[in-house]
Short mmCIF file of C-alpha atoms in Angstrom, two decimals:
data_model
loop_
_atom_site.label_atom_id
_atom_site.label_comp_id
_atom_site.label_asym_id
_atom_site.label_seq_id
_atom_site.Cartn_x
_atom_site.Cartn_y
_atom_site.Cartn_z
CA MET A 1 113.38 83.04 112.45
CA ILE A 2 110.45 81.11 111.03
CA TYR A 3 109.66 82.52 107.59
CA PHE A 4 106.14 82.09 106.24
CA ASP A 5 106.12 84.79 103.55
CA ASN A 6 107.18 82.88 100.47
CA ALA A 7 104.31 84.26 98.38
CA ALA A 8 106.08 87.64 98.60
CA THR A 9 109.56 86.26 97.99
CA THR A 10 111.48 83.14 98.87
CA ILE A 11 114.52 83.84 101.01
CA ASN A 12 115.76 80.25 101.12
CA LYS A 13 117.35 79.60 97.74
CA PRO A 14 119.18 76.53 96.44
CA ASP A 15 122.90 76.99 97.16
CA PRO A 16 123.88 77.05 93.46
CA VAL A 17 121.85 80.25 92.94
CA ALA A 18 124.32 82.44 94.85
CA THR A 19 127.26 80.63 93.28
CA ALA A 20 125.95 81.22 89.77
CA MET A 21 125.33 84.90 90.50
CA THR A 22 128.80 85.40 91.96
CA ASN A 23 130.43 83.72 88.96
CA ALA A 24 128.37 85.83 86.58
CA LEU A 25 129.33 89.06 88.32
CA THR A 26 132.99 88.51 87.49
CA ASN A 27 132.85 86.45 84.29
CA ILE A 28 130.09 87.59 81.95
CA GLY A 29 129.76 90.81 79.98
CA ASN A 30 126.82 92.47 78.28
CA SER A 31 124.76 90.06 76.20
CA GLY A 32 124.37 91.08 72.56
CA ARG A 33 126.77 94.00 72.89
CA GLY A 34 129.71 92.78 70.85
CA VAL A 35 131.57 89.63 69.93
CA ASN A 36 134.12 89.63 72.74
CA SER A 37 134.28 86.49 74.85
CA ALA A 38 132.64 88.08 77.90
CA SER A 39 129.65 89.27 75.86
CA LEU A 40 129.29 85.92 74.13
CA SER A 41 129.47 84.17 77.50
CA ALA A 42 126.59 86.31 78.75
CA SER A 43 124.57 85.52 75.63
CA ARG A 44 125.08 81.80 76.16
CA VAL A 45 124.01 81.97 79.81
CA ILE A 46 120.88 83.94 78.97
CA TYR A 47 119.91 81.68 76.08
CA GLU A 48 120.34 78.60 78.26
CA VAL A 49 117.93 80.06 80.84
CA ARG A 50 115.41 80.85 78.09
CA THR A 51 115.65 77.22 77.05
CA LYS A 52 115.08 76.00 80.60
CA LEU A 53 112.01 78.23 80.97
CA SER A 54 110.65 77.04 77.63
CA ARG A 55 110.88 73.44 78.88
CA LEU A 56 109.16 74.34 82.13
CA PHE A 57 106.21 76.05 80.42
CA ASN A 58 106.17 73.94 77.22
CA VAL A 59 106.98 76.96 75.06
CA PRO A 60 107.68 75.93 71.44
CA LYS A 61 110.67 78.28 70.94
CA PRO A 62 112.95 79.84 73.60
CA GLU A 63 112.93 83.12 71.66
CA GLN A 64 109.27 83.57 72.60
CA ILE A 65 110.33 84.32 76.20
CA ALA A 66 111.68 87.78 77.05
CA PHE A 67 113.22 88.65 80.40
CA THR A 68 111.79 91.39 82.62
CA GLN A 69 112.58 92.80 86.03
CA ASN A 70 109.56 91.08 87.60
CA ALA A 71 105.96 90.06 86.93
CA THR A 72 104.76 93.64 87.32
CA GLU A 73 106.87 94.75 84.38
CA ALA A 74 105.75 91.72 82.40
CA LEU A 75 102.07 92.43 83.10
CA ASN A 76 102.42 96.11 82.24
CA THR A 77 104.12 95.09 79.00
CA ALA A 78 101.32 92.64 78.21
CA ILE A 79 98.49 95.05 79.04
CA TYR A 80 99.83 98.25 77.51
CA GLY A 81 101.29 96.36 74.58
CA THR A 82 98.03 94.74 73.45
CA ILE A 83 95.07 96.82 74.70
CA THR A 84 93.80 100.10 73.23
CA SER A 85 91.04 102.54 74.13
CA LYS A 86 88.79 100.85 71.57
CA ASP A 87 89.01 97.46 73.25
CA HIS A 88 87.10 95.71 76.02
CA VAL A 89 88.90 93.59 78.64
CA ILE A 90 87.65 90.97 81.09
CA THR A 91 89.47 90.43 84.37
CA THR A 92 88.56 89.12 87.83
CA ALA A 93 88.21 90.22 91.43
CA ALA A 94 91.11 87.91 92.30
CA GLU A 95 93.70 90.12 90.65
CA HIS A 96 96.78 91.78 92.07
CA ASN A 97 97.25 95.51 91.61
CA SER A 98 99.84 94.71 88.94
CA VAL A 99 96.84 93.87 86.75
CA LEU A 100 94.20 96.15 88.23
CA ARG A 101 96.07 99.45 88.21
CA PRO A 102 97.12 99.31 84.53
CA LEU A 103 93.55 98.35 83.63
CA TYR A 104 92.07 101.19 85.70
CA ASN A 105 94.46 103.53 83.92
CA LEU A 106 93.22 102.27 80.56
CA LEU A 107 89.62 102.49 81.77
CA ASN A 108 90.14 106.21 82.35
CA LYS A 109 91.28 106.49 78.73
CA GLY A 110 88.22 104.79 77.28
CA THR A 111 88.96 101.07 77.43
CA GLY A 112 85.98 98.92 78.41
CA LEU A 113 86.47 96.79 81.53
CA THR A 114 84.42 94.01 83.11
CA ILE A 115 85.52 92.57 86.44
CA ILE A 116 84.14 89.10 87.20
CA PRO A 117 83.30 88.76 90.90
CA CYS A 118 84.44 85.99 93.21
CA ASP A 119 82.24 84.33 95.80
CA GLU A 120 82.80 84.48 99.55
CA SER A 121 85.40 81.71 99.27
CA GLY A 122 87.25 83.47 96.48
CA ARG A 123 86.05 81.11 93.75
CA LEU A 124 85.40 81.99 90.10
CA ASN A 125 82.88 80.55 87.67
CA PRO A 126 84.35 80.27 84.14
CA HIS A 127 80.83 80.57 82.69
CA ASP A 128 80.62 84.09 84.14
CA ILE A 129 83.72 84.99 82.15
CA GLU A 130 82.25 83.65 78.92
CA ALA A 131 78.98 85.47 79.53
CA ALA A 132 80.85 88.78 79.79
CA ILE A 133 82.43 88.55 76.33
CA LEU A 134 81.38 91.36 73.99
CA PRO A 135 82.05 91.88 70.26
CA GLU A 136 84.85 94.32 71.16
CA THR A 137 86.44 92.11 73.84
CA LYS A 138 90.18 91.92 73.15
CA ALA A 139 91.45 89.85 76.07
CA ILE A 140 90.83 87.90 79.24
CA ILE A 141 93.49 88.85 81.78
CA MET A 142 93.68 86.90 85.03
CA CYS A 143 95.87 85.20 87.60
CA HIS A 144 96.46 81.47 87.71
CA GLY A 145 96.48 81.46 91.51
CA SER A 146 95.30 84.02 94.08
CA ASN A 147 98.03 85.53 96.25
CA LEU A 148 95.46 86.00 99.02
CA THR A 149 93.36 82.83 99.20
CA GLY A 150 95.68 80.42 97.41
CA ASN A 151 92.81 79.32 95.15
CA VAL A 152 93.99 78.05 91.76
CA PHE A 153 91.74 78.79 88.80
CA ASP A 154 90.96 76.55 85.85
CA ILE A 155 93.06 78.29 83.21
CA LYS A 156 92.65 75.40 80.81
CA ALA A 157 88.86 75.84 80.73
CA ILE A 158 89.16 79.61 80.48
CA GLY A 159 91.81 79.29 77.77
CA GLU A 160 89.38 77.20 75.75
CA ILE A 161 86.77 79.93 76.14
CA ALA A 162 89.24 82.55 74.93
CA ARG A 163 90.25 80.44 71.97
CA SER A 164 86.66 79.71 70.94
CA HIS A 165 85.94 83.45 70.86
CA ASP A 166 89.28 84.35 69.23
CA ILE A 167 90.39 86.67 72.03
CA LEU A 168 93.71 86.90 73.84
CA PHE A 169 94.31 84.97 77.05
CA ILE A 170 96.85 86.68 79.30
CA VAL A 171 97.82 84.85 82.50
CA ASP A 172 99.59 86.11 85.62
CA ALA A 173 101.57 83.16 86.97
CA SER A 174 103.27 85.03 89.82
CA GLN A 175 102.04 82.58 92.47
CA THR A 176 102.20 79.37 90.45
CA ALA A 177 105.32 79.42 88.25
CA GLY A 178 107.69 76.82 89.63
CA ILE A 179 105.05 75.42 91.98
CA ILE A 180 102.18 74.20 89.80
CA PRO A 181 102.72 72.82 86.25
CA ILE A 182 101.90 75.28 83.46
CA ASP A 183 101.59 74.23 79.81
CA VAL A 184 101.03 77.31 77.67
CA GLN A 185 99.98 75.23 74.68
CA ALA A 186 97.53 72.96 76.50
CA ALA A 187 95.96 75.97 78.29
CA ASN A 188 95.80 78.11 75.12
CA ILE A 189 97.77 80.89 76.81
CA ASP A 190 98.74 83.74 74.49
CA ILE A 191 100.84 85.67 77.01
CA LEU A 192 102.24 84.32 80.28
CA CYS A 193 103.76 86.68 82.87
CA PHE A 194 105.91 85.39 85.72
CA THR A 195 108.47 86.42 88.30
CA GLY A 196 111.68 84.68 89.29
CA HIS A 197 111.87 85.35 93.03
CA LYS A 198 108.92 83.30 94.30
CA GLY A 199 108.18 79.71 93.30
CA LEU A 200 111.00 79.71 90.76
CA LEU A 201 113.42 80.18 93.70
CA GLY A 202 115.52 82.74 91.85
CA PRO A 203 116.77 86.20 92.83
CA GLN A 204 114.75 89.37 92.98
CA GLY A 205 114.91 91.52 89.86
CA THR A 206 114.18 88.60 87.54
CA GLY A 207 111.04 87.65 85.68
CA GLY A 208 109.73 87.14 82.19
CA ILE A 209 106.98 87.18 79.62
CA TYR A 210 106.05 84.51 77.08
CA VAL A 211 104.36 85.78 73.92
CA LYS A 212 102.80 83.27 71.57
CA GLU A 213 104.15 83.38 68.05
CA GLY A 214 101.89 85.58 65.92
CA VAL A 215 100.55 87.68 68.81
CA SER A 216 101.06 91.39 68.18
CA ILE A 217 102.53 93.27 71.14
CA SER A 218 104.12 96.70 71.46
CA PRO A 219 107.18 97.17 73.70
CA LEU A 220 106.86 98.96 77.02
CA LYS A 221 110.44 100.24 76.65
CA GLN A 222 112.56 101.14 73.65
CA GLY A 223 116.29 101.61 73.46
CA GLY A 224 119.56 99.76 73.02
CA THR A 225 119.33 96.24 71.67
CA GLY A 226 122.72 95.48 70.15
CA ILE A 227 121.19 94.92 66.72
CA MET A 228 119.73 97.17 64.00
CA THR A 229 121.46 100.22 65.46
CA TYR A 230 120.40 102.53 62.64
CA SER A 231 116.69 101.66 62.81
CA LYS A 232 114.54 104.41 64.31
CA THR A 233 112.18 101.86 65.84
CA GLN A 234 112.56 98.93 68.18
CA PRO A 235 113.37 95.68 66.32
CA GLU A 236 110.18 93.65 66.00
CA ILE A 237 111.70 90.20 66.49
CA MET A 238 111.35 88.40 69.80
CA PRO A 239 112.85 88.52 72.34
CA THR A 240 114.67 91.72 71.31
CA LEU A 241 111.33 93.50 70.89
CA LEU A 242 110.76 93.40 74.66
CA GLU A 243 114.33 93.53 75.94
CA ALA A 244 115.57 97.09 75.47
CA GLY A 245 118.63 97.87 77.57
CA THR A 246 121.07 95.74 79.50
CA LEU A 247 119.61 92.57 80.99
CA ASN A 248 120.20 91.44 84.57
CA GLY A 249 122.82 88.87 83.62
CA PRO A 250 123.83 87.83 87.17
CA GLY A 251 120.18 87.56 88.20
CA ILE A 252 119.29 85.50 85.14
CA ALA A 253 122.26 83.24 85.83
CA GLY A 254 120.96 82.72 89.36
CA LEU A 255 117.50 81.99 88.01
CA GLY A 256 119.04 79.39 85.71
CA ALA A 257 120.63 77.62 88.68
CA ALA A 258 117.26 77.65 90.47
CA LEU A 259 115.59 76.13 87.40
CA ASP A 260 118.20 73.37 87.38
CA PHE A 261 117.32 72.61 91.00
CA ILE A 262 113.58 72.52 90.26
CA GLU A 263 114.08 70.29 87.23
CA GLU A 264 116.30 67.86 89.17
CA ALA A 265 114.09 67.76 92.27
CA GLY A 266 110.89 67.54 90.22
CA ILE A 267 108.25 70.25 90.38
CA SER A 268 105.62 67.72 91.47
CA ASN A 269 107.81 66.50 94.34
CA LEU A 270 108.42 70.03 95.59
CA TYR A 271 104.74 70.87 95.27
CA GLN A 272 103.62 67.80 97.21
CA THR A 273 105.84 68.86 100.11
CA GLU A 274 104.36 72.36 100.07
CA LEU A 275 100.81 71.03 99.76
CA GLN A 276 101.22 68.69 102.72
CA LEU A 277 102.61 71.54 104.82
CA THR A 278 99.59 73.64 103.85
CA LYS A 279 97.16 70.85 104.67
CA TYR A 280 98.84 70.17 108.03
CA CYS A 281 98.72 73.85 109.01
CA TYR A 282 95.16 74.36 107.77
CA GLU A 283 93.82 71.43 109.76
CA ALA A 284 95.62 72.49 112.95
CA LEU A 285 94.75 76.17 112.60
CA ASN A 286 91.10 75.44 111.88
CA LYS A 287 90.75 73.68 115.25
CA LEU A 288 91.65 76.82 117.19
CA GLU A 289 88.99 79.02 118.77
CA GLY A 290 88.17 82.29 117.01
CA ILE A 291 90.00 81.50 113.75
CA LYS A 292 88.49 82.38 110.39
CA VAL A 293 90.32 80.95 107.34
CA TYR A 294 89.62 82.36 103.87
CA GLY A 295 89.58 80.51 100.56
CA ASP A 296 88.52 77.19 99.15
CA PHE A 297 90.03 74.27 101.07
CA SER A 298 87.44 71.70 100.01
CA MET A 299 90.16 69.50 98.53
CA PHE A 300 91.43 68.89 102.08
CA LYS A 301 88.08 67.72 103.38
CA SER A 302 87.46 64.72 101.15
CA GLY A 303 90.14 62.43 102.56
CA SER A 304 93.87 61.92 102.79
CA GLU A 305 94.50 62.07 99.03
CA VAL A 306 94.58 65.55 97.55
CA SER A 307 94.16 65.75 93.79
CA ALA A 308 93.18 69.39 93.19
CA TYR A 309 95.72 72.19 92.95
CA ARG A 310 95.99 75.14 95.28
CA CYS A 311 98.83 77.50 96.15
CA PRO A 312 100.61 76.84 99.47
CA ILE A 313 98.88 79.85 101.05
CA ILE A 314 96.60 80.28 104.08
CA SER A 315 94.99 83.64 104.93
CA PHE A 316 93.17 83.99 108.22
CA ASN A 317 92.04 86.28 111.02
CA LEU A 318 91.66 85.81 114.75
CA ALA A 319 88.46 87.09 116.37
CA ASP A 320 88.46 90.89 116.62
CA ILE A 321 92.26 91.32 116.67
CA SER A 322 93.48 93.37 113.71
CA ALA A 323 95.60 91.47 111.22
CA SER A 324 98.48 93.91 111.63
CA SER A 325 98.45 93.54 115.42
CA LEU A 326 98.46 89.76 115.19
CA GLY A 327 101.30 89.83 112.67
CA ASP A 328 103.30 92.11 114.98
CA ILE A 329 102.79 89.78 117.93
CA LEU A 330 103.89 86.75 115.90
CA ALA A 331 106.97 88.58 114.67
CA ASN A 332 108.06 90.37 117.84
CA GLU A 333 107.24 87.74 120.46
CA PHE A 334 107.71 84.49 118.52
CA ASP A 335 109.98 85.48 115.58
CA ILE A 336 107.43 84.12 113.08
CA GLN A 337 107.34 86.20 109.91
CA THR A 338 104.01 86.46 108.07
CA ARG A 339 102.36 89.00 105.75
CA THR A 340 99.49 91.17 106.92
CA GLY A 341 97.23 93.79 105.37
CA GLY A 342 95.69 94.02 101.92
CA HIS A 343 98.29 92.02 99.96
CA CYS A 344 97.79 94.26 96.89
CA ALA A 345 94.51 92.38 96.24
CA PRO A 346 91.78 94.92 97.09
CA LEU A 347 88.87 93.35 95.21
CA MET A 348 89.47 89.92 96.70
CA HIS A 349 89.30 91.44 100.18
CA GLU A 350 85.94 92.93 99.20
CA SER A 351 84.78 89.47 98.13
CA LEU A 352 85.91 87.95 101.42
CA GLY A 353 84.48 90.75 103.56
CA THR A 354 87.92 91.68 104.89
CA LYS A 355 88.37 95.07 103.21
CA GLU A 356 88.70 96.97 106.49
CA LYS A 357 90.58 94.36 108.48
CA GLY A 358 92.85 92.71 105.95
CA SER A 359 94.21 89.31 106.88
CA VAL A 360 97.27 87.43 108.07
CA ARG A 361 98.84 85.35 105.31
CA LEU A 362 101.01 82.28 105.69
CA SER A 363 102.79 81.04 102.58
CA PHE A 364 105.03 78.01 102.51
CA SER A 365 108.09 76.76 100.66
CA HIS A 366 109.39 73.22 100.51
CA TYR A 367 112.16 74.53 102.80
CA ASN A 368 109.63 74.95 105.61
CA THR A 369 109.03 72.12 108.07
CA PHE A 370 106.21 70.58 110.06
CA GLU A 371 108.14 71.52 113.22
CA GLU A 372 107.93 75.19 112.22
CA ILE A 373 104.20 74.86 111.79
CA ASP A 374 103.97 73.25 115.24
CA CYS A 375 105.78 76.30 116.65
CA PHE A 376 103.31 78.59 114.89
CA ILE A 377 100.29 76.67 116.22
CA SER A 378 101.78 76.77 119.72
CA ALA A 379 102.26 80.53 119.38
CA MET A 380 98.65 80.95 118.25
CA LYS A 381 97.42 78.96 121.23
CA SER A 382 99.39 81.25 123.55
CA ILE A 383 97.96 84.36 121.87
CA ILE A 384 94.41 83.01 122.08
CA ALA A 385 94.88 82.09 125.74
#
């Protein structure tokens, strides 16, 4: 099988991930639930992973990161925990439904919402975001990278806009965490939401949320915490505030092993491999008859050196063949796994003019090879013929 669906989840993990999870299943207890050795061992493992994540994202204190089940839970926590019916929010047409659906829900309850459009290549203009700010604007909520086009947005420039207007900047890093460097301090990010099972190379069921010190946020869940048992309210200290209930200790242990791999290999080294695979595939695919590729690939057209960031993603269509049909042919006849359809990004499809048809998405990991891409291009040539 050739697997080109890493934007959904990576299935090739570093070997130590499974080892760490297996060890955790039989050796760690419930973090924060007692002073027995198994519980303390779990607490140590979890704290170590917080520390690794804080290094990766340049977070001042590990305690500012809380673990979640995935980015969806993190984004729901961020949105429902900071926005009220009296507020106004700015988001973009590039967003995943993990952002859009909570915001639509709040819109129905009175929250103001402005959605900044993207152009036909899926690009955003930061000036459009600044122009949409109102006196009651509470937050800018947006993705760092599009899961459909692979375009990466200038979060540093937008973070400066948010800071200059004293509004929250909430960033969805689902497609960029572990792939593209993120510095929450340099980008003025107040809340960062991420998942563990994509670019971070960890297991499913892991993710997290960074909350800047001093930012007020209400918990999505309330319950057992292991501390302040007799309090009628959730403890307000991070990360306990956002970590009600038993954490996924084995999953977090696996995520920690993945972070060790990324740190040792070097995030820039892994990214360069993925970027070169993307460039190689884009250039070969773009030469085929009837192919329409979506997104901004201008960084590939200026020469051999690529300086701009983009996610290792290519979305495309072939002539009048439906995306789902093409994906089925690639899977059933060539054993090439892609992602087809709407990709949970409805407004971006409207921007691209692919609302009815959807698209076929290829997304690469450093585990992919140029030979796999050659097989894909050969398959496409056969289909076109």
